[in-house]
């Protein structure tokens, strides 16, 4: 884990307050595991001493580039959303423990479930599963039609359902409603999104094994400050940025 200087290739708005930025640099050679994240330095001012943690959405080793998709709803991320092509960005990473692709075998089915800004890291996961001959089914949940992104990208990889809480697009309701409605069959599920969504997902079929990525507010990103801890079933405390963010649901006290 090191700091790298990366160059902005593109940075564009793709949904309401949602931006997609592609960056290029040597850091990409360290990126292999879907579900990890990077810590971005906003600028050199004292106003933003803490870096912003953002998950890795796509990895392209041939181009030495990677993609992050983020929500610009805070002062720091709004500045990041204004970065232009060619500008240099200081990045720490890759960080955290990602998804283990070895838990499924060729021919099995992975259910990919994302909620809001938890969707991005699941795209690289789905792509890597596909390369291993593992079928993926995707259910993506958003608040409304303005928030929807990456539908076409996931649809190119396999069956994709969109759920919106207000019914303005796709299926009305939540991701768990879609699973029940279509009696989706799968071997294991992989998810990232709001805590309430992850908790509901674990209750829908407690016998199926699942892996979830927790969205916690992170400060240092390297496990030093204990600002992003969660509780495990054995009573121990886990540092999400270092021991996670991906966990086997059987470990967590959700």
PDB file of C-alpha atoms in Angstrom:
ATOM      1  CA  UNK A   1       0.000   0.000   0.000  1.00  0.00           C
ATOM      2  CA  UNK A   2       1.614   3.221  -1.220  1.00  0.00           C
ATOM      3  CA  UNK A   3       0.745   6.668  -2.503  1.00  0.00           C
ATOM      4  CA  UNK A   4       0.671   7.202  -6.249  1.00  0.00           C
ATOM      5  CA  UNK A   5       0.306  10.160  -8.562  1.00  0.00           C
ATOM      6  CA  UNK A   6      -2.402   9.458 -11.123  1.00  0.00           C
ATOM      7  CA  UNK A   7      -3.663  11.423 -14.107  1.00  0.00           C
ATOM      8  CA  UNK A   8      -7.310  12.161 -14.808  1.00  0.00           C
ATOM      9  CA  UNK A   9      -8.431  10.718 -18.163  1.00  0.00           C
ATOM     10  CA  UNK A  10     -12.072  11.708 -17.782  1.00  0.00           C
ATOM     11  CA  UNK A  11     -14.481  12.900 -15.100  1.00  0.00           C
ATOM     12  CA  UNK A  12     -18.162  13.134 -16.011  1.00  0.00           C
ATOM     13  CA  UNK A  13     -21.589  13.236 -14.398  1.00  0.00           C
ATOM     14  CA  UNK A  14     -23.624  10.072 -15.080  1.00  0.00           C
ATOM     15  CA  UNK A  15     -26.620  10.499 -12.726  1.00  0.00           C
ATOM     16  CA  UNK A  16     -27.913  12.885 -10.074  1.00  0.00           C
ATOM     17  CA  UNK A  17     -24.778  13.905  -8.098  1.00  0.00           C
ATOM     18  CA  UNK A  18     -23.033  10.764  -9.395  1.00  0.00           C
ATOM     19  CA  UNK A  19     -19.725  11.071 -11.251  1.00  0.00           C
ATOM     20  CA  UNK A  20     -17.518   8.608 -13.114  1.00  0.00           C
ATOM     21  CA  UNK A  21     -13.795   9.325 -13.154  1.00  0.00           C
ATOM     22  CA  UNK A  22     -11.120   7.352 -14.978  1.00  0.00           C
ATOM     23  CA  UNK A  23      -7.553   7.677 -13.720  1.00  0.00           C
ATOM     24  CA  UNK A  24      -4.276   6.391 -15.098  1.00  0.00           C
ATOM     25  CA  UNK A  25      -1.089   5.499 -13.244  1.00  0.00           C
ATOM     26  CA  UNK A  26       1.241   2.842 -11.865  1.00  0.00           C
ATOM     27  CA  UNK A  27      -1.174   2.115  -9.003  1.00  0.00           C
ATOM     28  CA  UNK A  28      -3.174  -0.063 -11.395  1.00  0.00           C
ATOM     29  CA  UNK A  29      -0.495  -2.766 -11.342  1.00  0.00           C
ATOM     30  CA  UNK A  30      -1.350  -3.284  -7.658  1.00  0.00           C
ATOM     31  CA  UNK A  31      -5.091  -3.681  -8.325  1.00  0.00           C
ATOM     32  CA  UNK A  32      -6.268  -7.262  -8.670  1.00  0.00           C
ATOM     33  CA  UNK A  33      -9.074  -7.819  -6.156  1.00  0.00           C
ATOM     34  CA  UNK A  34     -12.608  -6.414  -6.683  1.00  0.00           C
ATOM     35  CA  UNK A  35     -14.065  -4.680  -3.641  1.00  0.00           C
ATOM     36  CA  UNK A  36     -10.987  -2.726  -2.600  1.00  0.00           C
ATOM     37  CA  UNK A  37     -10.917   1.077  -2.424  1.00  0.00           C
ATOM     38  CA  UNK A  38      -8.571   4.040  -2.753  1.00  0.00           C
ATOM     39  CA  UNK A  39      -8.082   7.088  -0.537  1.00  0.00           C
ATOM     40  CA  UNK A  40      -8.018  10.300  -2.566  1.00  0.00           C
ATOM     41  CA  UNK A  41      -6.311  13.491  -1.478  1.00  0.00           C
ATOM     42  CA  UNK A  42      -8.723  16.344  -2.224  1.00  0.00           C
ATOM     43  CA  UNK A  43      -6.110  19.102  -2.503  1.00  0.00           C
ATOM     44  CA  UNK A  44      -3.213  20.621  -0.579  1.00  0.00           C
ATOM     45  CA  UNK A  45      -5.276  22.930   1.638  1.00  0.00           C
ATOM     46  CA  UNK A  46      -5.581  22.420   5.400  1.00  0.00           C
ATOM     47  CA  UNK A  47      -9.369  22.361   4.972  1.00  0.00           C
ATOM     48  CA  UNK A  48      -9.250  18.770   3.693  1.00  0.00           C
ATOM     49  CA  UNK A  49      -6.673  16.946   5.785  1.00  0.00           C
ATOM     50  CA  UNK A  50      -8.494  13.617   5.488  1.00  0.00           C
ATOM     51  CA  UNK A  51      -8.523  11.743   2.215  1.00  0.00           C
ATOM     52  CA  UNK A  52     -11.813  10.583   0.667  1.00  0.00           C
ATOM     53  CA  UNK A  53     -12.314   6.779   0.448  1.00  0.00           C
ATOM     54  CA  UNK A  54     -13.869   5.706  -2.852  1.00  0.00           C
ATOM     55  CA  UNK A  55     -14.348   2.145  -4.114  1.00  0.00           C
ATOM     56  CA  UNK A  56     -12.735   0.861  -7.296  1.00  0.00           C
ATOM     57  CA  UNK A  57     -15.336   0.274 -10.008  1.00  0.00           C
ATOM     58  CA  UNK A  58     -13.281  -0.944 -12.979  1.00  0.00           C
ATOM     59  CA  UNK A  59      -9.691  -2.062 -13.516  1.00  0.00           C
ATOM     60  CA  UNK A  60      -7.954  -1.977 -16.906  1.00  0.00           C
ATOM     61  CA  UNK A  61      -4.409  -3.302 -16.737  1.00  0.00           C
ATOM     62  CA  UNK A  62      -3.821  -2.851 -20.468  1.00  0.00           C
ATOM     63  CA  UNK A  63      -4.515   0.894 -20.297  1.00  0.00           C
ATOM     64  CA  UNK A  64      -2.997   1.189 -16.794  1.00  0.00           C
ATOM     65  CA  UNK A  65      -6.245   2.873 -15.789  1.00  0.00           C
ATOM     66  CA  UNK A  66      -9.056   2.395 -13.295  1.00  0.00           C
ATOM     67  CA  UNK A  67     -12.506   3.877 -12.754  1.00  0.00           C
ATOM     68  CA  UNK A  68     -14.167   5.228  -9.642  1.00  0.00           C
ATOM     69  CA  UNK A  69     -17.856   6.147  -9.432  1.00  0.00           C
ATOM     70  CA  UNK A  70     -18.703   8.473  -6.560  1.00  0.00           C
ATOM     71  CA  UNK A  71     -21.404  10.751  -5.185  1.00  0.00           C
ATOM     72  CA  UNK A  72     -20.482  14.436  -4.990  1.00  0.00           C
ATOM     73  CA  UNK A  73     -22.559  15.499  -2.000  1.00  0.00           C
ATOM     74  CA  UNK A  74     -19.889  16.852   0.337  1.00  0.00           C
ATOM     75  CA  UNK A  75     -17.381  19.676   0.071  1.00  0.00           C
ATOM     76  CA  UNK A  76     -14.479  17.334  -0.649  1.00  0.00           C
ATOM     77  CA  UNK A  77     -16.158  15.196  -3.289  1.00  0.00           C
ATOM     78  CA  UNK A  78     -17.559  18.307  -4.973  1.00  0.00           C
ATOM     79  CA  UNK A  79     -14.000  19.515  -5.483  1.00  0.00           C
ATOM     80  CA  UNK A  80     -13.043  16.086  -6.824  1.00  0.00           C
ATOM     81  CA  UNK A  81     -15.964  16.292  -9.279  1.00  0.00           C
ATOM     82  CA  UNK A  82     -14.421  19.468 -10.738  1.00  0.00           C
ATOM     83  CA  UNK A  83     -11.127  17.811 -11.673  1.00  0.00           C
ATOM     84  CA  UNK A  84     -10.336  18.103 -15.384  1.00  0.00           C
ATOM     85  CA  UNK A  85      -8.627  15.826 -17.901  1.00  0.00           C
ATOM     86  CA  UNK A  86      -4.867  15.851 -17.408  1.00  0.00           C
ATOM     87  CA  UNK A  87      -4.903  16.968 -13.764  1.00  0.00           C
ATOM     88  CA  UNK A  88      -2.838  14.991 -11.241  1.00  0.00           C
ATOM     89  CA  UNK A  89      -4.470  13.245  -8.272  1.00  0.00           C
ATOM     90  CA  UNK A  90      -2.620  11.912  -5.195  1.00  0.00           C
ATOM     91  CA  UNK A  91      -3.998   8.473  -4.319  1.00  0.00           C
ATOM     92  CA  UNK A  92      -3.311   6.016  -1.479  1.00  0.00           C
ATOM     93  CA  UNK A  93      -4.116   2.391  -2.203  1.00  0.00           C
ATOM     94  CA  UNK A  94      -5.360  -0.077  -3.080  1.00  0.00           C
ATOM     95  CA  UNK A  95      -6.810  -0.556   0.397  1.00  0.00           C
ATOM     96  CA  UNK A  96      -8.947  -3.068   2.268  1.00  0.00           C
ATOM     97  CA  UNK A  97      -9.928  -6.679   1.794  1.00  0.00           C
ATOM     98  CA  UNK A  98     -12.014  -7.341  -1.310  1.00  0.00           C
ATOM     99  CA  UNK A  99     -14.206 -10.190  -2.527  1.00  0.00           C
ATOM    100  CA  UNK A 100     -12.820 -13.729  -2.756  1.00  0.00           C
ATOM    101  CA  UNK A 101     -13.591 -15.111  -6.221  1.00  0.00           C
ATOM    102  CA  UNK A 102     -12.579 -18.628  -5.193  1.00  0.00           C
ATOM    103  CA  UNK A 103     -15.758 -19.194  -3.138  1.00  0.00           C
ATOM    104  CA  UNK A 104     -17.613 -20.112  -6.367  1.00  0.00           C
ATOM    105  CA  UNK A 105     -16.752 -22.619  -9.078  1.00  0.00           C
ATOM    106  CA  UNK A 106     -17.170 -22.459 -12.829  1.00  0.00           C
ATOM    107  CA  UNK A 107     -20.824 -22.945 -13.794  1.00  0.00           C
ATOM    108  CA  UNK A 108     -22.233 -21.661 -10.510  1.00  0.00           C
ATOM    109  CA  UNK A 109     -24.378 -18.538 -10.131  1.00  0.00           C
ATOM    110  CA  UNK A 110     -23.471 -15.373  -8.226  1.00  0.00           C
ATOM    111  CA  UNK A 111     -26.230 -12.980  -7.206  1.00  0.00           C
ATOM    112  CA  UNK A 112     -24.876  -9.424  -7.289  1.00  0.00           C
ATOM    113  CA  UNK A 113     -26.924  -6.987  -5.187  1.00  0.00           C
ATOM    114  CA  UNK A 114     -26.083  -3.284  -5.048  1.00  0.00           C
ATOM    115  CA  UNK A 115     -27.729  -0.296  -3.453  1.00  0.00           C
ATOM    116  CA  UNK A 116     -27.051   3.295  -4.522  1.00  0.00           C
ATOM    117  CA  UNK A 117     -23.395   4.232  -4.356  1.00  0.00           C
ATOM    118  CA  UNK A 118     -22.707   0.651  -3.236  1.00  0.00           C
ATOM    119  CA  UNK A 119     -23.171  -0.452  -6.857  1.00  0.00           C
ATOM    120  CA  UNK A 120     -19.745   0.537  -8.311  1.00  0.00           C
ATOM    121  CA  UNK A 121     -17.410  -2.061  -6.715  1.00  0.00           C
ATOM    122  CA  UNK A 122     -19.770  -4.840  -7.806  1.00  0.00           C
ATOM    123  CA  UNK A 123     -19.166  -4.136 -11.484  1.00  0.00           C
ATOM    124  CA  UNK A 124     -15.525  -5.243 -11.418  1.00  0.00           C
ATOM    125  CA  UNK A 125     -16.601  -8.242  -9.326  1.00  0.00           C
ATOM    126  CA  UNK A 126     -19.186  -9.258 -11.936  1.00  0.00           C
ATOM    127  CA  UNK A 127     -16.641  -8.899 -14.741  1.00  0.00           C
ATOM    128  CA  UNK A 128     -14.088 -11.066 -12.967  1.00  0.00           C
ATOM    129  CA  UNK A 129     -16.703 -13.720 -12.163  1.00  0.00           C
ATOM    130  CA  UNK A 130     -17.650 -13.805 -15.846  1.00  0.00           C
ATOM    131  CA  UNK A 131     -14.018 -14.447 -16.820  1.00  0.00           C
ATOM    132  CA  UNK A 132     -14.029 -17.448 -14.478  1.00  0.00           C
ATOM    133  CA  UNK A 133     -17.121 -18.920 -16.121  1.00  0.00           C
ATOM    134  CA  UNK A 134     -19.424 -17.960 -13.242  1.00  0.00           C
ATOM    135  CA  UNK A 135     -22.863 -16.640 -14.222  1.00  0.00           C
ATOM    136  CA  UNK A 136     -23.958 -13.380 -12.601  1.00  0.00           C
ATOM    137  CA  UNK A 137     -27.448 -12.034 -11.929  1.00  0.00           C
ATOM    138  CA  UNK A 138     -27.635  -8.376 -10.926  1.00  0.00           C
ATOM    139  CA  UNK A 139     -30.200  -6.521  -8.809  1.00  0.00           C
ATOM    140  CA  UNK A 140     -29.511  -2.817  -8.376  1.00  0.00           C
ATOM    141  CA  UNK A 141     -31.544  -0.636  -6.042  1.00  0.00           C
ATOM    142  CA  UNK A 142     -31.951   3.145  -6.153  1.00  0.00           C
ATOM    143  CA  UNK A 143     -34.260   5.753  -4.645  1.00  0.00           C
ATOM    144  CA  UNK A 144     -35.625   7.015  -7.965  1.00  0.00           C
ATOM    145  CA  UNK A 145     -34.969   7.223 -11.699  1.00  0.00           C
ATOM    146  CA  UNK A 146     -32.566  10.168 -11.310  1.00  0.00           C
ATOM    147  CA  UNK A 147     -30.194   7.994  -9.287  1.00  0.00           C
ATOM    148  CA  UNK A 148     -29.925   5.065 -11.711  1.00  0.00           C
ATOM    149  CA  UNK A 149     -26.535   4.367 -13.279  1.00  0.00           C
ATOM    150  CA  UNK A 150     -24.562   1.483 -14.844  1.00  0.00           C
ATOM    151  CA  UNK A 151     -27.690  -0.415 -15.863  1.00  0.00           C
ATOM    152  CA  UNK A 152     -26.433  -1.005 -19.406  1.00  0.00           C
ATOM    153  CA  UNK A 153     -22.975  -2.020 -18.220  1.00  0.00           C
ATOM    154  CA  UNK A 154     -24.354  -4.721 -15.921  1.00  0.00           C
ATOM    155  CA  UNK A 155     -26.939  -5.815 -18.505  1.00  0.00           C
ATOM    156  CA  UNK A 156     -24.117  -6.683 -20.910  1.00  0.00           C
ATOM    157  CA  UNK A 157     -22.836  -9.193 -18.348  1.00  0.00           C
ATOM    158  CA  UNK A 158     -26.118 -10.912 -17.477  1.00  0.00           C
ATOM    159  CA  UNK A 159     -29.710 -10.590 -16.324  1.00  0.00           C
ATOM    160  CA  UNK A 160     -30.144  -7.243 -14.598  1.00  0.00           C
ATOM    161  CA  UNK A 161     -33.057  -5.893 -12.557  1.00  0.00           C
ATOM    162  CA  UNK A 162     -33.459  -2.303 -11.404  1.00  0.00           C
ATOM    163  CA  UNK A 163     -35.547  -1.468  -8.336  1.00  0.00           C
ATOM    164  CA  UNK A 164     -36.544   2.044  -7.284  1.00  0.00           C
ATOM    165  CA  UNK A 165     -38.112   2.844  -3.935  1.00  0.00           C
ATOM    166  CA  UNK A 166     -40.661   5.195  -5.494  1.00  0.00           C
ATOM    167  CA  UNK A 167     -41.376   3.034  -8.555  1.00  0.00           C
ATOM    168  CA  UNK A 168     -40.253   5.720 -11.008  1.00  0.00           C
ATOM    169  CA  UNK A 169     -38.147   3.170 -12.907  1.00  0.00           C
ATOM    170  CA  UNK A 170     -37.895  -0.608 -13.108  1.00  0.00           C
ATOM    171  CA  UNK A 171     -39.453  -2.587 -10.274  1.00  0.00           C
ATOM    172  CA  UNK A 172     -41.137  -0.668  -7.466  1.00  0.00           C
ATOM    173  CA  UNK A 173     -39.739  -1.486  -4.055  1.00  0.00           C
ATOM    174  CA  UNK A 174     -36.460  -2.829  -2.751  1.00  0.00           C
ATOM    175  CA  UNK A 175     -33.893  -5.351  -3.961  1.00  0.00           C
ATOM    176  CA  UNK A 176     -35.301  -8.019  -1.644  1.00  0.00           C
ATOM    177  CA  UNK A 177     -38.733  -7.555  -3.271  1.00  0.00           C
ATOM    178  CA  UNK A 178     -37.191  -8.371  -6.650  1.00  0.00           C
ATOM    179  CA  UNK A 179     -35.504 -11.505  -5.306  1.00  0.00           C
ATOM    180  CA  UNK A 180     -38.837 -12.737  -3.945  1.00  0.00           C
ATOM    181  CA  UNK A 181     -40.906 -11.720  -6.980  1.00  0.00           C
ATOM    182  CA  UNK A 182     -38.745 -13.548  -9.481  1.00  0.00           C
ATOM    183  CA  UNK A 183     -37.652 -16.360  -7.153  1.00  0.00           C
ATOM    184  CA  UNK A 184     -34.063 -15.696  -8.151  1.00  0.00           C
ATOM    185  CA  UNK A 185     -31.931 -18.823  -7.907  1.00  0.00           C
ATOM    186  CA  UNK A 186     -28.243 -18.553  -7.011  1.00  0.00           C
ATOM    187  CA  UNK A 187     -25.465 -20.244  -5.070  1.00  0.00           C
ATOM    188  CA  UNK A 188     -24.060 -17.282  -3.116  1.00  0.00           C
ATOM    189  CA  UNK A 189     -24.793 -13.560  -2.983  1.00  0.00           C
ATOM    190  CA  UNK A 190     -22.405 -10.624  -3.034  1.00  0.00           C
ATOM    191  CA  UNK A 191     -23.580  -7.198  -1.993  1.00  0.00           C
ATOM    192  CA  UNK A 192     -22.670  -3.614  -1.188  1.00  0.00           C
ATOM    193  CA  UNK A 193     -24.982  -0.825  -0.096  1.00  0.00           C
ATOM    194  CA  UNK A 194     -26.778   0.752   2.862  1.00  0.00           C
ATOM    195  CA  UNK A 195     -26.745  -1.157   6.146  1.00  0.00           C
ATOM    196  CA  UNK A 196     -30.537  -1.608   6.138  1.00  0.00           C
ATOM    197  CA  UNK A 197     -30.360  -3.255   2.708  1.00  0.00           C
ATOM    198  CA  UNK A 198     -27.557  -5.594   3.749  1.00  0.00           C
ATOM    199  CA  UNK A 199     -29.423  -6.605   6.903  1.00  0.00           C
ATOM    200  CA  UNK A 200     -32.628  -7.305   4.961  1.00  0.00           C
ATOM    201  CA  UNK A 201     -30.670  -9.357   2.444  1.00  0.00           C
ATOM    202  CA  UNK A 202     -29.231 -11.617   5.140  1.00  0.00           C
ATOM    203  CA  UNK A 203     -32.747 -12.328   6.440  1.00  0.00           C
ATOM    204  CA  UNK A 204     -34.245 -13.321   3.095  1.00  0.00           C
ATOM    205  CA  UNK A 205     -32.436 -16.666   3.003  1.00  0.00           C
ATOM    206  CA  UNK A 206     -30.309 -17.298   6.062  1.00  0.00           C
ATOM    207  CA  UNK A 207     -29.104 -20.631   4.720  1.00  0.00           C
ATOM    208  CA  UNK A 208     -27.459 -19.101   1.645  1.00  0.00           C
ATOM    209  CA  UNK A 209     -23.934 -17.851   2.189  1.00  0.00           C
ATOM    210  CA  UNK A 210     -23.325 -14.213   1.413  1.00  0.00           C
ATOM    211  CA  UNK A 211     -20.553 -11.667   1.311  1.00  0.00           C
ATOM    212  CA  UNK A 212     -21.171  -7.986   1.958  1.00  0.00           C
ATOM    213  CA  UNK A 213     -19.107  -4.828   1.717  1.00  0.00           C
ATOM    214  CA  UNK A 214     -19.834  -2.351   4.497  1.00  0.00           C
ATOM    215  CA  UNK A 215     -20.176   1.366   3.831  1.00  0.00           C
ATOM    216  CA  UNK A 216     -18.696   3.020   6.898  1.00  0.00           C
ATOM    217  CA  UNK A 217     -17.296   6.515   7.360  1.00  0.00           C
ATOM    218  CA  UNK A 218     -13.522   6.106   7.185  1.00  0.00           C
ATOM    219  CA  UNK A 219     -10.834   8.486   8.375  1.00  0.00           C
ATOM    220  CA  UNK A 220      -7.329   7.051   7.963  1.00  0.00           C
ATOM    221  CA  UNK A 221      -8.204   4.141   5.657  1.00  0.00           C
ATOM    222  CA  UNK A 222      -5.402   1.967   7.050  1.00  0.00           C
ATOM    223  CA  UNK A 223      -6.839   0.673  10.342  1.00  0.00           C
ATOM    224  CA  UNK A 224      -5.002   3.066  12.643  1.00  0.00           C
ATOM    225  CA  UNK A 225      -7.742   5.351  13.978  1.00  0.00           C
ATOM    226  CA  UNK A 226     -10.578   2.874  14.728  1.00  0.00           C
ATOM    227  CA  UNK A 227     -13.180   5.289  13.323  1.00  0.00           C
ATOM    228  CA  UNK A 228     -14.933   2.707  11.137  1.00  0.00           C
ATOM    229  CA  UNK A 229     -15.350  -0.316  13.392  1.00  0.00           C
ATOM    230  CA  UNK A 230     -18.120  -2.921  13.301  1.00  0.00           C
ATOM    231  CA  UNK A 231     -19.059  -5.738  15.655  1.00  0.00           C
ATOM    232  CA  UNK A 232     -18.648  -9.413  14.832  1.00  0.00           C
ATOM    233  CA  UNK A 233     -20.756 -12.261  16.191  1.00  0.00           C
ATOM    234  CA  UNK A 234     -17.922 -13.432  18.437  1.00  0.00           C
ATOM    235  CA  UNK A 235     -17.991 -10.069  20.206  1.00  0.00           C
ATOM    236  CA  UNK A 236     -14.778  -8.743  18.691  1.00  0.00           C
ATOM    237  CA  UNK A 237     -14.457  -5.381  16.992  1.00  0.00           C
ATOM    238  CA  UNK A 238     -13.328  -5.229  13.374  1.00  0.00           C
ATOM    239  CA  UNK A 239     -11.809  -2.297  11.472  1.00  0.00           C
ATOM    240  CA  UNK A 240     -13.826  -2.001   8.263  1.00  0.00           C
ATOM    241  CA  UNK A 241     -11.145  -0.185   6.272  1.00  0.00           C
ATOM    242  CA  UNK A 242      -8.446  -2.742   7.136  1.00  0.00           C
ATOM    243  CA  UNK A 243     -10.127  -6.049   8.056  1.00  0.00           C
ATOM    244  CA  UNK A 244     -12.912  -5.369   5.521  1.00  0.00           C
ATOM    245  CA  UNK A 245     -14.763  -3.774   3.884  1.00  0.00           C
ATOM    246  CA  UNK A 246     -15.855  -7.207   2.599  1.00  0.00           C
ATOM    247  CA  UNK A 247     -17.096  -9.745   5.158  1.00  0.00           C
ATOM    248  CA  UNK A 248     -18.684 -13.158   5.210  1.00  0.00           C
ATOM    249  CA  UNK A 249     -22.183 -12.484   6.594  1.00  0.00           C
ATOM    250  CA  UNK A 250     -21.797 -15.391   9.012  1.00  0.00           C
ATOM    251  CA  UNK A 251     -19.140 -13.334  10.828  1.00  0.00           C
ATOM    252  CA  UNK A 252     -21.092 -10.114  11.324  1.00  0.00           C
ATOM    253  CA  UNK A 253     -23.578  -9.055  13.979  1.00  0.00           C
ATOM    254  CA  UNK A 254     -25.930  -7.398  11.508  1.00  0.00           C
TER     255      UNK A 254
END
